Coordinates of C-alpha atoms and ligand atoms in Angstrom, one line a residue:
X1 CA 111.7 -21.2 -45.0
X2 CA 111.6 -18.7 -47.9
X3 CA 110.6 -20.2 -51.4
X4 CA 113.1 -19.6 -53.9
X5 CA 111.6 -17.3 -56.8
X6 CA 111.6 -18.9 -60.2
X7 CA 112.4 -16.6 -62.7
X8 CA 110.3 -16.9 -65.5
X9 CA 111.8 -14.4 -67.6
X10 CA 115.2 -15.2 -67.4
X11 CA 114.5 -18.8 -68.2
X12 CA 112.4 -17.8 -71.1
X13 CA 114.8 -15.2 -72.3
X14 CA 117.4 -18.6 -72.8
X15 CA 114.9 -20.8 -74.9
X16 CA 114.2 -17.7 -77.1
X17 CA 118.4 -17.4 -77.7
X18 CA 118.1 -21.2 -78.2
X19 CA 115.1 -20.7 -80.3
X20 CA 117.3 -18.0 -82.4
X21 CA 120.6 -20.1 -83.0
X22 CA 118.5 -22.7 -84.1
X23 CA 116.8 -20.6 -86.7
X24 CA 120.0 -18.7 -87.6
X25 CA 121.7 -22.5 -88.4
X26 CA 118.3 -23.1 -90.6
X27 CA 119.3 -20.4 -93.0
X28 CA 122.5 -20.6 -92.8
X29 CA 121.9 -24.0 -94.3
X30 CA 119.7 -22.2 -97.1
X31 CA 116.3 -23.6 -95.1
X32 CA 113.2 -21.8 -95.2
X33 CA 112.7 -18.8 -92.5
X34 CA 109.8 -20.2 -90.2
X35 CA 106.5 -18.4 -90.4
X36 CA 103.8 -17.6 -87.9
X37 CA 99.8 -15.6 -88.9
X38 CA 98.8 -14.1 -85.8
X39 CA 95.0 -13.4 -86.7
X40 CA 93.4 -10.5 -83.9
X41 CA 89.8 -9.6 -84.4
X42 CA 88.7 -6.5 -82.2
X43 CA 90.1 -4.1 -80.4
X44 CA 90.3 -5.7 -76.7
X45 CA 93.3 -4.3 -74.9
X46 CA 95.0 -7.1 -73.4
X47 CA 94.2 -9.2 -76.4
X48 CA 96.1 -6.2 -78.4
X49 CA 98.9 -5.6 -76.1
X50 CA 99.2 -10.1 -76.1
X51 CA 99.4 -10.1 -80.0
X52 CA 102.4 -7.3 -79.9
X53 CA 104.0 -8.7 -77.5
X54 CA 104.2 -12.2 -80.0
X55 CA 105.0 -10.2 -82.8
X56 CA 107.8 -8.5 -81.5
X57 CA 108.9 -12.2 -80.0
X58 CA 108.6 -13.2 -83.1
X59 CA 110.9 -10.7 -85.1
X60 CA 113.6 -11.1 -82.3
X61 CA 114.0 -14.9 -83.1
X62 CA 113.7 -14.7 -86.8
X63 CA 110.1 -16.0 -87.8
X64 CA 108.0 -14.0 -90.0
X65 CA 105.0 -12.8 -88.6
X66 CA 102.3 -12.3 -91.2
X67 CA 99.6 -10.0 -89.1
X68 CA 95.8 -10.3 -89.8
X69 CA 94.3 -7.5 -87.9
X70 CA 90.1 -7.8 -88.4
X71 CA 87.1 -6.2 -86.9
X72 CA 84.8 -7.2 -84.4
X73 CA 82.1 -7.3 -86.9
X74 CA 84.3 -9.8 -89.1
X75 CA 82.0 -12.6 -89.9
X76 CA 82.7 -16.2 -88.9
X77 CA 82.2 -17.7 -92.5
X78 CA 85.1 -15.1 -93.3
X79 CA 87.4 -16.0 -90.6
X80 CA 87.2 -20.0 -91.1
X81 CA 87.6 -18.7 -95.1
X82 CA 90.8 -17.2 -93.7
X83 CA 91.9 -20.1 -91.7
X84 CA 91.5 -22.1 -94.5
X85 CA 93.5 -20.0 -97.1
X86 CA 96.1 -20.1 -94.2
X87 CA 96.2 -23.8 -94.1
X88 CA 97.4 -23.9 -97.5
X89 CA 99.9 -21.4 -97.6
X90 CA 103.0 -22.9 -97.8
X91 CA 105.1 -19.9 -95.8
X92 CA 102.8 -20.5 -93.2
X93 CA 104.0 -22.9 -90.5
X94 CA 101.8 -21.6 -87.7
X95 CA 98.5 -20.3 -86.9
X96 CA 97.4 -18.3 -83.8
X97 CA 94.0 -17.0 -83.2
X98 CA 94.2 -14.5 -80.4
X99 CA 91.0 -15.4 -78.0
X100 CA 89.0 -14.7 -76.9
X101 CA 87.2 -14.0 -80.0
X102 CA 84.1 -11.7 -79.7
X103 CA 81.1 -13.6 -78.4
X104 CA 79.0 -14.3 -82.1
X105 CA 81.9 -16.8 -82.5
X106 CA 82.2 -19.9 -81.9
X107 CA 86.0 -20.6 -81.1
X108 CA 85.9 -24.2 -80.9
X109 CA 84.2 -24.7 -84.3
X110 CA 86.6 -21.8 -85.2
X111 CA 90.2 -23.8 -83.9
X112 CA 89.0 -26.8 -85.1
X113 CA 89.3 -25.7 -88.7
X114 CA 93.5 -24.8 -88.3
X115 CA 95.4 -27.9 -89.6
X116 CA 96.3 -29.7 -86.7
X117 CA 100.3 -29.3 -87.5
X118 CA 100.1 -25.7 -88.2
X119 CA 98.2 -25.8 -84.5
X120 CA 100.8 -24.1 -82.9
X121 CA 98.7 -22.8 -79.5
X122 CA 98.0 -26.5 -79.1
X123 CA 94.1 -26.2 -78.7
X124 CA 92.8 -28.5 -81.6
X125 CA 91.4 -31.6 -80.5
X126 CA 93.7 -33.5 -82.5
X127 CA 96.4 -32.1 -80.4
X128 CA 94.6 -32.4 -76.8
X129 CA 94.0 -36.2 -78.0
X130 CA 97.5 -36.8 -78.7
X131 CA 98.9 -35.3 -75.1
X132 CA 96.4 -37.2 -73.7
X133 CA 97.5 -40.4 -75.3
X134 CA 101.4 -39.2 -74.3
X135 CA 102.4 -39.0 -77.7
X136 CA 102.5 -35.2 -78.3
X137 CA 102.9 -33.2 -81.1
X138 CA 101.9 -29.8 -80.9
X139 CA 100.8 -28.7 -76.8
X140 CA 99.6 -26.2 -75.5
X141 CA 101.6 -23.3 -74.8
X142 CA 101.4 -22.3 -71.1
X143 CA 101.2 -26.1 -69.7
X144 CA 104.0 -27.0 -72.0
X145 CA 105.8 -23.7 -70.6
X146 CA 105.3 -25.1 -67.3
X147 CA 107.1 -28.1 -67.7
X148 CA 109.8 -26.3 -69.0
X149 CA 110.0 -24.4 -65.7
X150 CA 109.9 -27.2 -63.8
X151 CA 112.5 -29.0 -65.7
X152 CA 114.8 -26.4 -66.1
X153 CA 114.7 -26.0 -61.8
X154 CA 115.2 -29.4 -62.2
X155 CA 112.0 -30.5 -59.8
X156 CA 111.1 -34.5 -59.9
X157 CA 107.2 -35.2 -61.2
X158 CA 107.6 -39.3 -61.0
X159 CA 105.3 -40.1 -57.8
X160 CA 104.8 -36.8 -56.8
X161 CA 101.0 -35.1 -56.3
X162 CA 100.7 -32.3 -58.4
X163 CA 97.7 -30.5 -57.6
X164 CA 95.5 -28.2 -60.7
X165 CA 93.3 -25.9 -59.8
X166 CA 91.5 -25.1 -62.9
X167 CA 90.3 -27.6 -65.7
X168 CA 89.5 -25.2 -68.9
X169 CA 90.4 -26.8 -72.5
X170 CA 93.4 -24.4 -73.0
X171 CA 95.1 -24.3 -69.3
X172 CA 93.9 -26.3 -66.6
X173 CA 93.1 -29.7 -68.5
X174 CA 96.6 -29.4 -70.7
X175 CA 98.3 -28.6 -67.5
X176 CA 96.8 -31.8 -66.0
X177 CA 97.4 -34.0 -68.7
X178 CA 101.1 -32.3 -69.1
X179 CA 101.8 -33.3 -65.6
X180 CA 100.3 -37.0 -65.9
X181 CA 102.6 -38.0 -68.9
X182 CA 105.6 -36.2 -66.2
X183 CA 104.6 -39.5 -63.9
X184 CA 103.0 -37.2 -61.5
X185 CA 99.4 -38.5 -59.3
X186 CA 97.5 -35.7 -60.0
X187 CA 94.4 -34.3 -58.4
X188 CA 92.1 -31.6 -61.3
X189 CA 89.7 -29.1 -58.8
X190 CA 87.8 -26.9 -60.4
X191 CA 84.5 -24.4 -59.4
X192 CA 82.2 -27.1 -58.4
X193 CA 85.2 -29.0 -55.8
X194 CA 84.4 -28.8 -52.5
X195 CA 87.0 -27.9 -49.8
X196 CA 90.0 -26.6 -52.3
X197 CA 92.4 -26.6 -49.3
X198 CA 92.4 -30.2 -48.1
X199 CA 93.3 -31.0 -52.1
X200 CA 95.8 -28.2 -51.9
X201 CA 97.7 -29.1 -48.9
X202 CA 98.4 -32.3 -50.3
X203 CA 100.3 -30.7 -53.4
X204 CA 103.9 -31.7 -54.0
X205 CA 103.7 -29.5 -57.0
X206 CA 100.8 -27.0 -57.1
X207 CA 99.6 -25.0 -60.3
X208 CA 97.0 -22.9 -60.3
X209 CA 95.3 -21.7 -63.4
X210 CA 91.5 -20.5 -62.3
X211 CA 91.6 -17.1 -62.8
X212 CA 90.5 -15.5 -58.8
X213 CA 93.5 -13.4 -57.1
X214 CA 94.3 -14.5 -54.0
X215 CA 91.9 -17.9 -54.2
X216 CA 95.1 -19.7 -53.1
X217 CA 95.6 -18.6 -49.0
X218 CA 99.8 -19.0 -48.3
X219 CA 98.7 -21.5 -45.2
X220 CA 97.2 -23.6 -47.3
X221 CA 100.9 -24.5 -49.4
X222 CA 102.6 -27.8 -48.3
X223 CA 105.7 -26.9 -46.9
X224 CA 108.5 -27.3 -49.7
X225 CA 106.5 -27.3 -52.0
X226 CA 106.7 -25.9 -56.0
X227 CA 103.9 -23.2 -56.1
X228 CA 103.5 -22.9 -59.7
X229 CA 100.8 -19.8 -60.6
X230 CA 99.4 -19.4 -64.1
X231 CA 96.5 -16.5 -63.2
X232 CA 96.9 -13.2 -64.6
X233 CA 94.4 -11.0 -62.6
X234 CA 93.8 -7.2 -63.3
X235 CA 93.1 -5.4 -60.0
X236 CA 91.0 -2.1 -60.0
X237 CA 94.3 -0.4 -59.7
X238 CA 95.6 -1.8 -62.6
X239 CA 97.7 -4.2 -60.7
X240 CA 98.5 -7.2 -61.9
X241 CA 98.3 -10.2 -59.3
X242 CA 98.1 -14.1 -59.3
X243 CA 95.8 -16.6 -57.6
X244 CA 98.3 -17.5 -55.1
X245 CA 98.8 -15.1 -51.7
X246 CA 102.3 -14.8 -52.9
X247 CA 103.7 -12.9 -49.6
X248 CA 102.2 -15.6 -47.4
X249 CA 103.1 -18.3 -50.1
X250 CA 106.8 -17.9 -50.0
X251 CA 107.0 -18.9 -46.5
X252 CA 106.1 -22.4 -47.1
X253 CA 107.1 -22.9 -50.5
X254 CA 110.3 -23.8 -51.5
X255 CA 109.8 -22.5 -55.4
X256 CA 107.2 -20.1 -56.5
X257 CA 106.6 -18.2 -59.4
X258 CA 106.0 -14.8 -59.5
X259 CA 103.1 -13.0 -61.4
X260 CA 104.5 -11.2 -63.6
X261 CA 107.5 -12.5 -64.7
X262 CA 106.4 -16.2 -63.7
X263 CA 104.7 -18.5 -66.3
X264 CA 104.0 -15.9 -68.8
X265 CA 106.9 -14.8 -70.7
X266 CA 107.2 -18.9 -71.3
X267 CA 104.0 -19.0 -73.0
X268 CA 105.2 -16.9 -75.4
X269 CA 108.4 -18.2 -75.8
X270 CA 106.6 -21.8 -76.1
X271 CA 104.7 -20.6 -78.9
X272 CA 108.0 -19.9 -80.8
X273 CA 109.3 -23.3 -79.7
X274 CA 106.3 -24.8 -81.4
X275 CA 106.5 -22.6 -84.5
X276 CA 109.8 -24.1 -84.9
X277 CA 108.9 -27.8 -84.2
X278 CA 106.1 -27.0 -87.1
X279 CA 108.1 -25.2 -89.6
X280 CA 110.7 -28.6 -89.0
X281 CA 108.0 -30.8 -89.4
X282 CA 106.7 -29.6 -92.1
X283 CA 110.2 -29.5 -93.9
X284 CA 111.1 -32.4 -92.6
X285 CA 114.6 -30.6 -91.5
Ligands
NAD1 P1 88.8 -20.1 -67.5 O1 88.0 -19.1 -66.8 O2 88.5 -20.7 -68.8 O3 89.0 -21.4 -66.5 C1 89.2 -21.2 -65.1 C2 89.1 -22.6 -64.5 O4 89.3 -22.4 -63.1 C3 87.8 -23.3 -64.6 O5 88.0 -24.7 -64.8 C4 87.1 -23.1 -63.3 O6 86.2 -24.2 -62.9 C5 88.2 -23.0 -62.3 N1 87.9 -22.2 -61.2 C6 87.4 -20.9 -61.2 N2 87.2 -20.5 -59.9 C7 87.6 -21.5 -59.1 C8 87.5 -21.7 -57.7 N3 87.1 -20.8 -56.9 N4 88.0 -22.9 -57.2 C9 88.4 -23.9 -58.0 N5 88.4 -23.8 -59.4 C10 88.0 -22.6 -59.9 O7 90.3 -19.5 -67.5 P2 91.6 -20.0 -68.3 O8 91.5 -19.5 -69.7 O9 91.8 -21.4 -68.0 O10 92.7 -19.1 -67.6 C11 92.9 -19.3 -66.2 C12 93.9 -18.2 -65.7 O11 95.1 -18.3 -66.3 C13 93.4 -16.7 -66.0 O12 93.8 -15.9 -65.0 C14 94.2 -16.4 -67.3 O13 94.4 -15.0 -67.4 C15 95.5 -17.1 -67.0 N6 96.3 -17.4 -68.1 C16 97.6 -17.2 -68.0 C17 98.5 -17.5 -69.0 C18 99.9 -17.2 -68.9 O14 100.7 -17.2 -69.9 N7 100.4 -17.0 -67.6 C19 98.0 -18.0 -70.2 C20 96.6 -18.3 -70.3 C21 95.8 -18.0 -69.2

């Protein structure tokens, strides 16, 4: 068997056209343009090359991106100051704080002061409590994407065991709680489980979010199936890899993502989704 590739990029590249048409039809009707502050602070590379990336996203759909570029040394009283301005600011429908911040932040006091609906990366508590009671409004982008994937290749979740193998607050747990509310059994390993292959061999639908290249061995993959691989690793030759062994992978899987090109341009096409969905809400259009 050879796993079919699921093309992340193609099947974002459709919701953003979506995404477009719908916004086009907004002000055609004389609605308001959505509106989206991206707030950076540093000068972290990937963090930097992210926040362009969402920008340009951004303009190509048709929501105004109002850019806050800050320094390292920007003071947390200032930022929440920000937020807070933000939160009032009626052309403002959504706002994203690139993390990680720089460590004399603290991020969760930091996301906990965005109003929940202009939440649009999904991290507030408010919004974890509300996909975790099924009865989402804003979620997290990359889980969210994930489903999307999954839906679009058509793949059943009722009664099947998806497997997570990462449980942080923006990815792993989301991802879990995403795939619960699907109606799949799921099994959440994390650094401290013990034997990651016996919980990974019994994966219907496996997603791995933990951040360790290769962590994932291809023998381990249940044959048919869904290999689903949210880690973005940076080799030290600038390669960029997953955590799954994606050559020995595809010959047990029957769908795999691949990294790049997999989960990631969803995430940012997810984030437009929800920017919509906020700017809607808020309008009530
Ligand atoms: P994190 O470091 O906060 O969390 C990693 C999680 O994986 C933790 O729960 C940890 O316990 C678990 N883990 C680590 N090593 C493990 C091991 N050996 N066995 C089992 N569990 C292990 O990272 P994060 O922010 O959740 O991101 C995870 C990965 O996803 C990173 O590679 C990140 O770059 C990537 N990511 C990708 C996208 C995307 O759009 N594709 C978006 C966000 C994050």
């Amino acid at each position: 068997m050879t796993a079919q590739i699921i093309d992340g990029k193609a099947i974002a590249a459709g919701v953003r056209k979506d995404i477009k048409a719908e916004i086009d039809a907004r002000l055609n009707k004389g609605l308001r343009q959505p509106g989206l502050a991206v707030i950076l602070i540093g000068d972290d590379p990937a963090s930097t090359i992210y926040v362009r990336n969402k920008r340009q996203a951004c303009e190509e759909v048709g929501i105004k991106s109002f850019y806050h570029e800050l320094p390292s040394s920007f003071s947390q009283e200032a930022l929440i100051t920000l937020i807070t301005q933000l939160n009032q600011d009626t052309q403002v429908d959504g706002i994203l704080i690139q993390l990680p911040l720089p460590s004399h932040f603290e991020s969760d006091k930091v996301i906990e002061c965005i109003a929940p609906e202009k939440d649009v990366d999904g991290f507030h508590p408010y919004n974890l409590g509300r996909l975790a009671q099924r009865r989402p409004l804003l979620r997290p982008c990359t889980p969210y994407g994930v489903i999307t994937l999954l839906d679009h290749i058509k793949i059943p979740c009722k009664g099947r065991h998806a497997v997570i193998v990462g449980a942080s607050n923006i990815v792993g747990l989301p991802m879990s709680l995403e795939l619960l509310m699907a109606g799949c059994t799921i099994t959440v390993c994390h650094s401290l489980t013990e034997d990651l292959s016996d919980y990974v061999k019994q994966a219907d639908i496996l997603v791995s979010a933990a951040g360790s290249p290769g962590i994932i061995k291809g023998a381990w993959i249940k044959p048919g199936a869904t290999v689903i691989d949210i880690g973005i690793n940076r080799l030290e030759d600038g390669t960029i890899t997953g955590d799954v062994e994606f050559n020995a992978a595809i010959k047990n899987a029957a769908w795999i993502t691949p990294v790049p090109g997999g989960v990631g341009p969803m995430t940012v096409a997810t984030l437009l989704k929800n920017t919509l969905s906020a700017t809607a809400r808020y309008d009530n259009t």
